[in-house]
Tab-separated table of C-alpha atoms and ligand atoms in Angstrom:
chain	number	residue	atom	x	y	z
T	837	MET	CA	-0.007	-0.060	-0.232
T	838	THR	CA	1.332	3.346	-0.717
T	839	PRO	CA	1.536	5.349	2.172
T	840	LYS	CA	-0.369	8.590	2.353
T	841	PRO	CA	1.244	12.126	1.580
T	842	ALA	CA	2.338	13.647	4.576
T	843	ILE	CA	0.310	16.712	5.307
T	844	LYS	CA	2.918	20.388	4.542
T	845	ILE	CA	3.074	22.298	7.228
T	846	GLU	CA	1.014	25.909	6.999
T	847	SER	CA	2.282	27.303	10.231
T	848	PHE	CA	5.724	27.552	12.696
T	849	VAL	CA	4.796	28.182	15.905
T	850	LEU	CA	8.307	28.881	17.975
T	851	PHE	CA	8.074	29.074	21.599
T	852	GLY	CA	11.466	30.158	22.907
T	853	ALA	CA	11.691	32.512	19.862
T	854	LEU	CA	13.914	35.034	21.914
T	855	GLY	CA	16.397	32.182	23.468
T	856	ASP	CA	19.837	31.299	22.083
T	857	LEU	CA	18.666	28.351	19.604
T	858	SER	CA	16.400	30.330	17.755
T	859	ILE	CA	18.248	33.426	17.798
T	860	ARG	CA	21.525	31.513	16.810
T	861	LYS	CA	20.329	28.116	14.660
T	862	LEU	CA	16.469	28.269	13.918
T	863	ILE	CA	16.518	32.031	12.577
T	864	PRO	CA	19.495	31.455	10.241
T	865	ALA	CA	18.367	28.127	9.029
T	866	TRP	CA	15.241	29.786	7.767
T	867	TYR	CA	16.951	32.722	6.331
T	868	TYR	CA	19.014	30.235	4.126
T	869	LEU	CA	15.764	28.321	2.892
T	870	GLU	CA	14.155	31.527	2.246
T	871	ARG	CA	17.136	32.311	0.106
T	872	ASP	CA	17.214	29.066	-1.860
T	873	ASP	CA	13.177	29.090	-2.401
T	874	LYS	CA	12.286	26.292	-0.194
T	875	LEU	CA	9.859	28.000	2.193
T	876	ASN	CA	5.936	27.884	0.446
T	877	ASP	CA	4.540	31.284	-0.243
T	878	GLY	CA	1.911	31.154	2.514
T	879	LEU	CA	4.616	29.900	5.611
T	880	GLN	CA	4.137	31.680	8.664
T	881	ILE	CA	6.160	31.732	11.591
T	882	LEU	CA	4.687	32.975	14.936
T	883	GLY	CA	7.700	33.460	17.629
T	884	ILE	CA	6.087	33.294	21.326
T	885	GLY	CA	8.570	34.791	24.184
T	886	ARG	CA	8.311	36.339	27.714
T	887	GLN	CA	8.695	39.658	26.739
T	888	GLU	CA	6.344	42.513	25.253
T	889	LEU	CA	7.142	43.017	21.843
T	890	THR	CA	5.157	44.790	19.053
T	891	ARG	CA	5.369	42.347	15.520
T	892	LEU	CA	7.726	45.437	14.252
T	893	GLN	CA	9.603	45.195	17.627
T	894	PHE	CA	10.096	41.007	16.980
T	895	GLN	CA	10.741	41.542	13.320
T	896	GLU	CA	13.824	43.995	14.464
T	897	LYS	CA	15.230	41.317	16.726
T	898	VAL	CA	15.051	38.529	13.942
T	899	ASN	CA	16.906	41.108	11.732
T	900	ASP	CA	19.556	41.449	14.674
T	901	ALA	CA	19.681	37.584	14.424
T	902	LEU	CA	20.324	37.618	10.842
T	903	SER	CA	23.034	40.284	11.148
T	904	THR	CA	24.768	38.445	13.551
T	905	TYR	CA	24.545	35.169	12.784
T	906	VAL	CA	24.376	34.781	9.019
T	907	SER	CA	27.949	36.232	7.545
T	908	ASP	CA	27.421	39.706	5.416
T	909	GLU	CA	28.505	37.803	2.218
T	910	TYR	CA	25.618	35.958	2.035
T	911	LEU	CA	23.012	38.538	3.595
T	912	ASP	CA	20.499	39.874	0.835
T	913	ILE	CA	18.122	42.763	1.509
T	914	GLY	CA	15.258	41.347	-0.662
T	915	VAL	CA	15.575	37.565	1.240
T	916	ILE	CA	15.678	39.199	4.758
T	917	SER	CA	12.586	41.470	3.829
T	918	ARG	CA	10.640	38.185	2.502
T	919	LEU	CA	11.511	36.382	5.455
T	920	LEU	CA	10.843	39.019	7.943
T	921	ASN	CA	7.549	39.267	6.573
T	922	ARG	CA	6.628	35.675	7.558
T	923	PHE	CA	7.201	36.484	11.493
T	924	ASP	CA	4.585	37.788	13.799
T	925	TYR	CA	5.007	37.492	17.781
T	926	CYS	CA	2.976	36.866	20.653
T	927	CYS	CA	3.728	37.744	24.097
T	928	CYS	CA	2.909	34.554	26.727
T	929	ASP	CA	3.743	33.692	29.833
T	930	LEU	CA	3.508	29.717	29.274
T	931	GLN	CA	2.983	28.898	32.991
T	932	LYS	CA	-0.648	31.127	33.124
T	933	PRO	CA	-3.377	29.566	31.764
T	934	ASN	CA	-4.826	32.994	30.731
T	935	SER	CA	-2.238	33.385	28.295
T	936	TYR	CA	-3.403	31.059	25.994
T	937	GLN	CA	-6.078	32.678	25.481
T	938	GLU	CA	-4.191	35.868	23.822
T	939	LEU	CA	-2.503	32.981	21.822
T	940	SER	CA	-5.562	31.157	20.595
T	941	LEU	CA	-6.227	34.838	18.896
T	942	SER	CA	-2.856	34.906	17.077
T	943	LEU	CA	-3.563	31.089	16.009
T	944	LYS	CA	-6.610	32.028	14.511
T	945	ASN	CA	-5.059	33.878	11.494
T	946	LEU	CA	-2.595	30.907	10.710
T	947	GLY	CA	-2.861	28.399	8.779
T	948	LYS	CA	-4.155	24.962	10.747
T	949	ALA	CA	-1.383	22.536	9.582
T	950	VAL	CA	1.084	24.042	12.645
T	951	ALA	CA	4.345	23.034	13.721
T	952	TYR	CA	4.686	23.462	17.516
T	953	TYR	CA	8.361	24.073	18.113
T	954	LEU	CA	9.547	23.878	21.900
T	955	ALA	CA	13.129	25.711	22.027
T	956	ILE	CA	12.233	26.275	25.548
T	957	SER	CA	13.405	23.949	29.013
T	958	PRO	CA	11.611	20.564	29.425
T	959	ARG	CA	10.455	21.929	32.714
T	960	LEU	CA	7.440	23.600	30.822
T	961	PHE	CA	6.389	21.244	28.283
T	962	GLU	CA	3.360	20.057	30.582
T	963	SER	CA	1.917	23.901	30.979
T	964	VAL	CA	2.231	24.388	26.708
T	965	PHE	CA	0.819	20.911	26.053
T	966	ASP	CA	-1.839	21.596	28.741
T	967	GLY	CA	-2.319	25.351	27.617
T	968	LEU	CA	-2.650	24.007	23.761
T	969	ASN	CA	-4.993	21.667	24.788
T	970	GLY	CA	-7.103	24.123	26.522
T	971	ILE	CA	-7.733	26.398	23.122
T	972	ASN	CA	-8.471	22.978	21.256
T	973	VAL	CA	-5.795	23.457	18.901
T	974	LEU	CA	-4.173	19.982	19.347
T	975	THR	CA	-5.269	18.463	16.225
T	976	SER	CA	-4.164	15.446	14.084
T	977	SER	CA	-2.711	17.917	11.385
T	978	CYS	CA	-0.273	19.423	13.958
T	979	ARG	CA	3.177	18.501	14.739
T	980	ILE	CA	5.374	18.969	17.478
T	981	VAL	CA	9.130	19.234	17.719
T	982	VAL	CA	11.355	18.820	21.258
T	983	GLU	CA	15.146	19.139	21.363
T	984	LYS	CA	17.828	16.997	22.761
T	985	PRO	CA	18.009	16.092	25.990
T	986	ILE	CA	15.014	14.479	26.203
T	987	GLY	CA	15.269	14.206	30.013
T	988	PHE	CA	18.058	13.485	32.508
T	989	ASP	CA	17.962	9.897	32.782
T	990	LEU	CA	15.852	6.918	31.802
T	991	GLU	CA	12.785	7.685	34.145
T	992	SER	CA	12.991	11.474	33.359
T	993	SER	CA	12.878	10.565	29.588
T	994	LYS	CA	10.143	8.199	29.582
T	995	GLU	CA	7.970	11.220	31.399
T	996	ILE	CA	8.580	13.313	28.912
T	997	ASN	CA	7.565	10.584	26.328
T	998	ALA	CA	4.478	10.043	28.411
T	999	LYS	CA	3.795	13.603	28.393
T	1000	LEU	CA	4.097	13.940	24.573
T	1001	LEU	CA	2.534	10.709	23.645
T	1002	LYS	CA	-1.016	11.967	26.296
T	1003	HIS	CA	-1.650	14.266	23.117
T	1004	PHE	CA	0.324	13.331	20.012
T	1005	GLU	CA	0.791	10.256	18.165
T	1006	GLU	CA	4.485	9.122	17.442
T	1007	SER	CA	4.187	9.949	14.023
T	1008	GLN	CA	3.238	13.904	14.635
T	1009	ILE	CA	6.321	13.605	17.456
T	1010	TYR	CA	9.946	15.424	16.101
T	1011	ARG	CA	12.932	14.663	18.897
T	1012	ILE	CA	15.602	16.715	17.469
T	1013	ASP	CA	19.444	15.559	17.829
T	1014	HIS	CA	20.665	18.396	15.488
T	1015	TYR	CA	23.721	16.054	14.279
T	1016	LEU	CA	21.434	14.147	12.189
T	1017	GLY	CA	20.704	17.307	10.055
T	1018	LYS	CA	24.362	17.328	9.414
T	1019	GLU	CA	25.312	16.991	5.909
T	1020	THR	CA	28.091	14.386	6.407
T	1021	VAL	CA	26.084	12.506	8.882
T	1022	GLN	CA	23.220	11.974	6.570
T	1023	ASN	CA	26.169	10.979	3.983
T	1024	LEU	CA	26.996	7.831	6.610
T	1025	ILE	CA	24.257	6.395	5.193
T	1026	THR	CA	25.388	6.832	1.384
T	1027	LEU	CA	28.960	5.906	1.518
T	1028	ARG	CA	27.944	2.510	3.354
T	1029	PHE	CA	25.460	1.417	1.420
T	1030	ALA	CA	26.145	3.166	-2.084
T	1031	ASN	CA	29.671	1.563	-2.320
T	1032	SER	CA	30.275	-1.418	-2.628
T	1033	LEU	CA	33.729	-0.967	-2.059
T	1034	PHE	CA	32.988	-0.018	1.792
T	1035	SER	CA	29.536	-2.151	2.257
T	1036	SER	CA	31.662	-5.268	1.766
T	1037	GLN	CA	34.609	-4.676	3.964
T	1038	TRP	CA	32.217	-3.097	6.824
T	1039	ASN	CA	32.293	-5.308	9.354
T	1040	SER	CA	34.664	-7.184	12.372
T	1041	LYS	CA	36.869	-9.334	9.605
T	1042	SER	CA	38.106	-5.917	8.007
T	1043	ILE	CA	37.623	-3.417	10.654
T	1044	ASP	CA	40.274	-3.491	13.660
T	1045	TYR	CA	38.615	-0.501	15.623
T	1046	VAL	CA	36.468	2.925	15.385
T	1047	GLU	CA	36.757	5.991	16.796
T	1048	ILE	CA	34.095	8.718	17.356
T	1049	THR	CA	35.255	12.271	18.761
T	1050	ALA	CA	33.544	15.048	19.628
T	1051	ALA	CA	36.203	17.705	20.864
T	1052	GLU	CA	35.077	21.140	21.553
T	1053	SER	CA	37.207	23.833	22.018
T	1054	VAL	CA	34.763	25.645	23.998
T	1055	GLY	CA	34.346	25.692	27.540
T	1056	ILE	CA	31.077	26.492	29.487
T	1057	GLU	CA	30.500	30.207	29.074
T	1058	ASP	CA	27.205	31.184	30.713
T	1059	ARG	CA	25.805	27.378	30.643
T	1060	TRP	CA	26.717	26.240	33.634
T	1061	GLY	CA	23.555	26.121	35.344
T	1062	TYR	CA	22.405	23.625	32.432
T	1063	PHE	CA	25.740	21.718	32.092
T	1064	ASP	CA	26.754	21.231	35.572
T	1065	GLY	CA	23.495	19.186	36.177
T	1066	MET	CA	24.428	17.136	33.069
T	1067	GLY	CA	28.046	16.327	32.375
T	1068	GLN	CA	29.503	15.889	28.958
T	1069	LEU	CA	28.542	11.853	28.937
T	1070	ARG	CA	24.909	12.906	29.298
T	1071	ASP	CA	25.379	16.101	27.196
T	1072	MET	CA	26.938	14.968	24.248
T	1073	VAL	CA	27.502	11.034	24.401
T	1074	GLN	CA	23.764	9.798	25.488
T	1075	SER	CA	22.367	11.342	22.067
T	1076	HIS	CA	25.190	12.791	19.267
T	1077	LEU	CA	28.041	10.371	19.763
T	1078	LEU	CA	25.549	7.047	20.588
T	1079	GLN	CA	23.254	8.254	17.082
T	1080	LEU	CA	26.804	8.070	15.086
T	1081	LEU	CA	27.748	4.940	16.428
T	1082	CYS	CA	24.016	3.746	15.303
T	1083	LEU	CA	24.836	4.861	11.678
T	1084	ILE	CA	28.108	3.647	11.505
T	1085	THR	CA	27.161	0.043	12.892
T	1086	MET	CA	23.506	-0.376	11.908
T	1087	GLU	CA	22.626	-2.732	9.343
T	1088	PRO	CA	21.415	-1.895	6.067
T	1089	PRO	CA	17.578	-0.380	6.244
T	1090	ASN	CA	15.576	-2.355	3.991
T	1091	ARG	CA	14.050	1.226	2.961
T	1092	LEU	CA	15.483	4.869	3.356
T	1093	ASN	CA	12.625	5.458	5.155
T	1094	ASP	CA	12.163	6.558	9.000
T	1095	GLN	CA	10.824	3.155	10.555
T	1096	SER	CA	13.527	1.069	8.450
T	1097	ILE	CA	16.243	3.548	9.681
T	1098	ARG	CA	14.812	3.462	13.674
T	1099	SER	CA	14.337	0.404	13.537
T	1100	GLU	CA	18.026	-0.474	12.560
T	1101	LYS	CA	19.219	2.207	15.316
T	1102	VAL	CA	17.381	0.724	17.882
T	1103	LYS	CA	19.018	-2.621	17.320
T	1104	VAL	CA	22.569	-1.412	17.752
T	1105	LEU	CA	21.365	0.341	20.778
T	1106	GLU	CA	20.079	-3.303	22.016
T	1107	ALA	CA	23.071	-4.623	20.992
T	1108	LEU	CA	25.177	-2.108	22.887
T	1109	LYS	CA	27.102	-4.345	25.910
T	1110	PRO	CA	26.456	-2.488	29.343
T	1111	ILE	CA	29.009	-1.205	31.141
T	1112	ASN	CA	29.176	-2.552	34.698
T	1113	GLU	CA	31.333	-1.855	37.423
T	1114	LYS	CA	34.297	-4.364	36.671
T	1115	GLY	CA	34.583	-2.807	33.308
T	1116	ILE	CA	35.045	0.580	34.562
T	1117	GLU	CA	38.518	0.752	34.841
T	1118	SER	CA	39.579	-0.579	31.256
T	1119	ASN	CA	36.307	1.245	29.557
T	1120	PHE	CA	35.381	4.482	30.850
T	1121	VAL	CA	37.449	7.893	31.960
T	1122	SER	CA	35.776	10.749	32.765
T	1123	ALA	CA	37.784	14.134	33.932
T	1124	GLN	CA	37.140	17.496	34.111
T	1125	TYR	CA	39.525	20.650	32.957
T	1126	THR	CA	41.645	22.412	34.962
T	1127	ASP	CA	43.141	25.806	34.366
T	1128	GLY	CA	45.440	26.136	31.250
T	1129	GLU	CA	47.465	28.195	29.261
T	1130	ASN	CA	45.115	31.657	29.146
T	1131	LYS	CA	42.106	29.247	29.637
T	1132	ILE	CA	40.400	29.133	33.175
T	1133	GLY	CA	39.635	25.999	34.656
T	1134	TYR	CA	35.877	24.390	35.364
T	1135	ILE	CA	35.152	25.334	38.995
T	1136	ASN	CA	36.958	28.502	38.063
T	1137	GLU	CA	34.471	29.619	35.741
T	1138	GLU	CA	32.086	32.604	36.659
T	1139	GLY	CA	29.000	31.273	39.113
T	1140	VAL	CA	30.776	27.671	39.510
T	1141	ASP	CA	30.242	25.570	42.540
T	1142	VAL	CA	33.966	25.142	43.409
T	1143	THR	CA	33.576	21.455	44.744
T	1144	SER	CA	31.522	20.519	41.294
T	1145	ASP	CA	32.844	17.038	40.062
T	1146	THR	CA	30.889	16.965	37.119
T	1147	GLU	CA	32.932	15.543	33.759
T	1148	THR	CA	33.639	17.812	30.942
T	1149	PHE	CA	35.378	14.398	29.304
T	1150	VAL	CA	34.561	11.550	29.000
T	1151	SER	CA	36.191	8.515	26.960
T	1152	ILE	CA	35.073	4.767	26.623
T	1153	LYS	CA	35.352	1.938	24.976
T	1154	ALA	CA	32.025	0.534	23.643
T	1155	GLU	CA	31.488	-2.906	22.556
T	1156	ILE	CA	28.464	-4.142	19.969
T	1157	GLN	CA	27.148	-7.445	20.821
T	1158	ASN	CA	26.308	-8.806	17.254
T	1159	TRP	CA	27.607	-10.982	14.575
T	1160	ARG	CA	28.681	-7.919	12.397
T	1161	TRP	CA	31.140	-6.047	15.118
T	1162	LYS	CA	32.060	-8.921	17.651
T	1163	GLY	CA	35.462	-8.219	19.053
T	1164	VAL	CA	35.812	-4.426	17.316
T	1165	PRO	CA	36.211	-1.849	19.894
T	1166	PHE	CA	34.488	1.692	19.097
T	1167	TYR	CA	36.149	4.399	21.173
T	1168	LEU	CA	34.092	7.331	22.052
T	1169	ARG	CA	35.592	10.583	23.193
T	1170	THR	CA	34.373	14.344	23.824
T	1171	GLY	CA	35.371	16.945	26.098
T	1172	LYS	CA	34.968	20.599	26.314
T	1173	ARG	CA	38.100	22.822	26.083
T	1174	MET	CA	40.083	20.842	24.457
T	1175	ALA	CA	42.685	21.648	22.014
T	1176	SER	CA	40.580	22.297	19.062
T	1177	LYS	CA	37.150	21.627	17.794
T	1178	THR	CA	37.349	18.669	16.153
T	1179	THR	CA	34.292	16.478	15.575
T	1180	GLN	CA	34.964	12.911	13.267
T	1181	ILE	CA	34.968	9.262	13.011
T	1182	VAL	CA	38.149	7.262	12.166
T	1183	ILE	CA	37.970	3.732	10.832
T	1184	HIS	CA	40.823	1.403	11.152
T	1185	PHE	CA	40.808	-1.488	8.578
T	1186	LYS	CA	42.813	-4.162	9.208
T	1187	SER	CA	45.573	-5.162	7.521
T	1188	ASP	CA	45.789	-8.717	6.011
T	1189	GLY	CA	48.086	-11.070	3.895
T	1190	HIS	CA	51.623	-11.599	4.069
T	1191	TYR	CA	53.748	-8.396	4.394
T	1192	ILE	CA	56.136	-7.769	1.580
T	1193	PHE	CA	57.521	-3.958	1.779
T	1194	ASP	CA	60.386	-2.248	4.587
T	1195	GLN	CA	59.777	-3.314	8.204
T	1196	ASP	CA	60.653	0.260	8.662
T	1197	SER	CA	57.132	1.013	6.652
T	1198	GLU	CA	55.190	-2.257	8.731
T	1199	SER	CA	54.010	0.703	11.319
T	1200	LEU	CA	51.934	2.480	8.356
T	1201	LYS	CA	50.237	-0.742	6.945
T	1202	GLY	CA	46.457	-0.860	7.522
T	1203	ASN	CA	44.155	1.735	6.202
T	1204	THR	CA	42.152	4.448	7.892
T	1205	LEU	CA	39.194	5.859	6.510
T	1206	ILE	CA	38.281	9.649	8.474
T	1207	ILE	CA	34.830	10.821	8.177
T	1208	SER	CA	35.403	15.093	9.124
T	1209	LEU	CA	32.115	16.604	10.239
T	1210	HIS	CA	34.265	19.595	11.718
T	1211	PRO	CA	36.395	21.467	10.954
T	1212	SER	CA	35.851	20.418	7.129
T	1213	GLU	CA	33.332	18.166	6.668
T	1214	SER	CA	34.620	15.740	4.222
T	1215	ILE	CA	35.976	11.868	3.578
T	1216	SER	CA	39.727	11.107	3.150
T	1217	LEU	CA	40.686	7.583	2.825
T	1218	LYS	CA	44.204	7.018	3.620
T	1219	VAL	CA	46.117	4.563	1.227
T	1220	PHE	CA	49.556	3.488	0.574
T	1221	THR	CA	51.962	4.143	-2.676
T	1222	LYS	CA	55.367	3.933	-3.358
T	1223	PRO	CA	57.191	6.814	-3.349
T	1224	HIS	CA	59.016	8.388	-6.376
T	1225	GLY	CA	62.782	7.159	-6.363
T	1226	VAL	CA	64.819	5.078	-8.113
T	1227	ASP	CA	65.944	3.273	-4.664
T	1228	LYS	CA	62.261	3.107	-3.616
T	1229	HIS	CA	61.399	-0.056	-4.366
T	1230	SER	CA	59.752	-1.222	-1.220
T	1231	THR	CA	59.127	1.561	1.193
T	1232	LEU	CA	55.374	2.706	1.640
T	1233	ARG	CA	53.562	6.360	2.257
T	1234	SER	CA	50.664	7.023	3.128
T	1235	ASP	CA	48.755	9.846	1.880
T	1236	PRO	CA	45.211	10.948	1.714
T	1237	MET	CA	42.351	10.386	-1.159
T	1238	SER	CA	39.986	13.039	-0.063
T	1239	LEU	CA	36.888	14.412	-0.692
T	1240	ASP	CA	36.092	18.199	0.759
T	1241	PHE	CA	32.586	18.357	0.002
T	1242	ILE	CA	32.446	22.371	-0.217
T	1243	LYS	CA	35.205	22.043	-3.052
T	1244	THR	CA	33.690	18.811	-4.767
T	1245	GLN	CA	30.082	20.149	-4.640
T	1246	LYS	CA	30.828	23.612	-5.545
T	1247	LEU	CA	29.201	24.921	-1.900
T	1248	LEU	CA	28.681	28.776	-1.247
T	1249	ASN	CA	28.858	27.097	2.526
T	1250	ILE	CA	27.799	23.729	4.225
T	1251	PRO	CA	24.291	24.095	5.510
T	1252	SER	CA	23.353	23.925	9.189
T	1253	GLY	CA	22.123	20.612	10.326
T	1254	TYR	CA	18.781	22.866	11.158
T	1255	GLN	CA	18.071	23.813	7.606
T	1256	SER	CA	17.655	19.917	6.798
T	1257	LEU	CA	15.336	19.381	10.147
T	1258	LEU	CA	13.023	22.747	9.162
T	1259	MET	CA	12.367	21.278	5.653
T	1260	ASP	CA	11.537	18.062	7.274
T	1261	ILE	CA	9.369	18.979	9.825
T	1262	LEU	CA	7.889	20.986	7.011
T	1263	ASN	CA	7.433	17.744	5.003
T	1264	GLY	CA	6.694	15.339	7.128
T	1265	ASN	CA	9.815	13.214	7.236
T	1266	GLN	CA	10.946	11.530	10.614
T	1267	SER	CA	14.401	9.811	9.164
T	1268	LEU	CA	16.064	12.330	10.935
T	1269	PHE	CA	14.434	12.321	14.275
T	1270	LEU	CA	14.529	10.379	17.057
T	1271	CYS	CA	11.989	7.467	18.328
T	1272	LYS	CA	11.016	7.056	21.572
T	1273	GLU	CA	13.013	3.916	21.598
T	1274	GLU	CA	16.114	5.159	20.660
T	1275	VAL	CA	16.100	7.832	23.487
T	1276	GLU	CA	15.198	5.636	26.238
T	1277	LEU	CA	17.808	2.653	25.037
T	1278	ALA	CA	20.441	5.463	24.889
T	1279	TRP	CA	19.414	6.531	28.359
T	1280	GLU	CA	19.134	3.333	29.654
T	1281	TRP	CA	22.779	2.610	28.922
T	1282	CYS	CA	24.324	5.783	29.919
T	1283	ASP	CA	22.446	5.417	32.911
T	1284	ASN	CA	24.143	1.936	33.629
T	1285	ALA	CA	27.627	3.514	32.768
T	1286	LEU	CA	27.486	6.564	35.450
T	1287	GLU	CA	25.621	3.955	38.067
T	1288	ALA	CA	28.797	1.650	37.522
T	1289	TYR	CA	30.988	4.627	37.640
T	1290	LYS	CA	29.808	6.055	40.757
T	1291	ASN	CA	29.948	2.851	42.744
T	1292	SER	CA	33.487	1.749	41.156
T	1293	ASN	CA	36.660	3.273	42.990
T	1294	GLN	CA	37.622	5.053	40.052
T	1295	GLU	CA	38.509	8.884	40.946
T	1296	LEU	CA	37.614	11.777	38.361
T	1297	TYR	CA	40.912	12.502	36.234
T	1298	PHE	CA	41.796	15.992	34.992
T	1299	TYR	CA	43.439	17.679	32.107
T	1300	PRO	CA	44.432	21.145	31.686
T	1301	ALA	CA	42.220	23.581	29.751
T	1302	GLY	CA	43.229	23.690	25.647
T	1303	THR	CA	44.449	20.264	25.704
T	1304	ASN	CA	43.274	16.669	24.385
T	1305	GLY	CA	41.967	15.364	27.644
T	1306	PRO	CA	43.859	13.501	30.274
T	1307	LYS	CA	46.574	10.942	30.133
T	1308	GLU	CA	44.230	7.862	31.273
T	1309	SER	CA	42.043	8.526	28.063
T	1310	GLU	CA	45.707	7.820	26.046
T	1311	GLN	CA	45.993	4.704	28.233
T	1312	LEU	CA	42.357	3.343	27.909
T	1313	ILE	CA	42.921	3.216	23.950
T	1314	GLN	CA	46.607	2.177	24.249
T	1315	ASN	CA	46.011	-0.659	26.579
T	1316	ASN	CA	44.188	-2.181	23.653
T	1317	GLY	CA	46.970	-1.721	21.231
T	1318	HIS	CA	45.347	1.181	19.480
T	1319	ASN	CA	45.869	4.846	19.403
T	1320	TRP	CA	43.409	8.141	19.177
T	1321	HIS	CA	44.233	9.581	15.306
T	1322	GLU	CA	45.428	12.752	15.979
T	1323	GLU	CA	46.429	15.131	12.282
M	147	BG6	C1	24.902	20.252	22.115
M	147	BG6	C2	25.150	20.435	23.436
M	147	BG6	O1	23.653	19.058	21.860
M	147	BG6	O2	25.449	20.043	21.075
M	147	BG6	C3	26.252	21.379	23.345
M	147	BG6	O3	24.434	20.601	24.021
M	147	BG6	C4	27.194	21.297	22.736
M	147	BG6	O4	27.129	21.440	24.682
M	147	BG6	C5	27.063	21.441	21.151
M	147	BG6	O5	28.292	22.229	22.847
M	147	BG6	C6	27.901	21.130	20.264
M	147	BG6	O6	27.113	20.871	19.024
M	147	BG6	P1	27.955	21.036	17.226
M	147	BG6	O7	27.484	20.875	15.994
M	147	BG6	O8	29.084	22.403	17.659
M	147	BG6	O9	29.229	20.008	17.496
């Protein structure tokens, strides 16, 4: 049976329209979609915030956001004016039921197929659902969009999911992990399943180990209130790194649709080996940054509790207990205030066969595939060749065969993940969004690891701000005869 075409969204209602996410990410993403003629003529965007603003004042704020977060070379007055015309504003105190009556007046002017985007704290979700329910606007043609983290642990994520499912069908719920909107992340499926060269080698027979690194150079800045209660494992591993892991390791989906892709990811999460107390020492490193060159340590950041033992770095050896990946270690590493912002997946292939080249070159053996999300969006395969030279018959050199997407696809700039995500919300495609099971399984694994860590004797390690993490993280990977890939 051919599935019914999804309803096209006519209006966006953006809760938290003056917040960081809206200003830095969503408004610029809408700008690029407008520039590229991707938005329907009638699409309207209603911003909701606590500040009393007129429509014009809100449009000025949108304009300021564009000047700050879209680079001057891409700004075009015609595009700005078309986009600003779409924006309206309604002031609303989300915790006051009366406010929703005013909102209902603004909603009357909008098309009926509405996407409600909650760029607000999950603490306010219930008030918003009840408020919207009270004014009878939650129909089967609307969608609800929420951001990661969905909760703080398994229990709280279940509570949020239950609240969502009380008012919406799973097919109306769009849970965002913005990594899934990144072009290179979407490319993982194409790279793996459209290239037989890779698909035939993508298993424990050919792959030695895999690294997934999300190193950030930023510290906590003004996000301490949020971050200190979370830590790097909950903030980065629970969704971003585990999602990358799923896409790297899942079986080929039967179809390129949300159901097939999500169910393959769920199987990976089910197969993740739980980290228990005994495994902490060899599989888990947790650390916090201290004062480094020109950079202050975590507990010296403004407003921070000096006794905080929240981790700003973790590295983990993960294992997937299934047929394809038996015995392959997956090293996950992420931290704040590291030497540079680097987000990459590195696949180390095994070298097999009888080695016939120079002994000096032997350390080079084994191809490496580097999939970079940052600083460049690129794919690079390290291959071996003979250096030119009459006397260099048996020496090896390793060089990258590289695809930099900006260059190969002649792009003006790499779109932010949010452009893809907003388009998919408009068009009703859930492939790039998380389903309930994915969120809950990921929390279960993280909760287990955190509980095991708490019960173990392992101490919190430290690393100077601006470096690549603690020495214990080097040891974790070296104990298995491997090394972190550093350019
Ligand atoms: C967010 C985390 O989800 O992702 C932040 O809450 C983190 O702490 C950010 O800095 C990283 O995203 P990106 O796209 O810059 O790698």
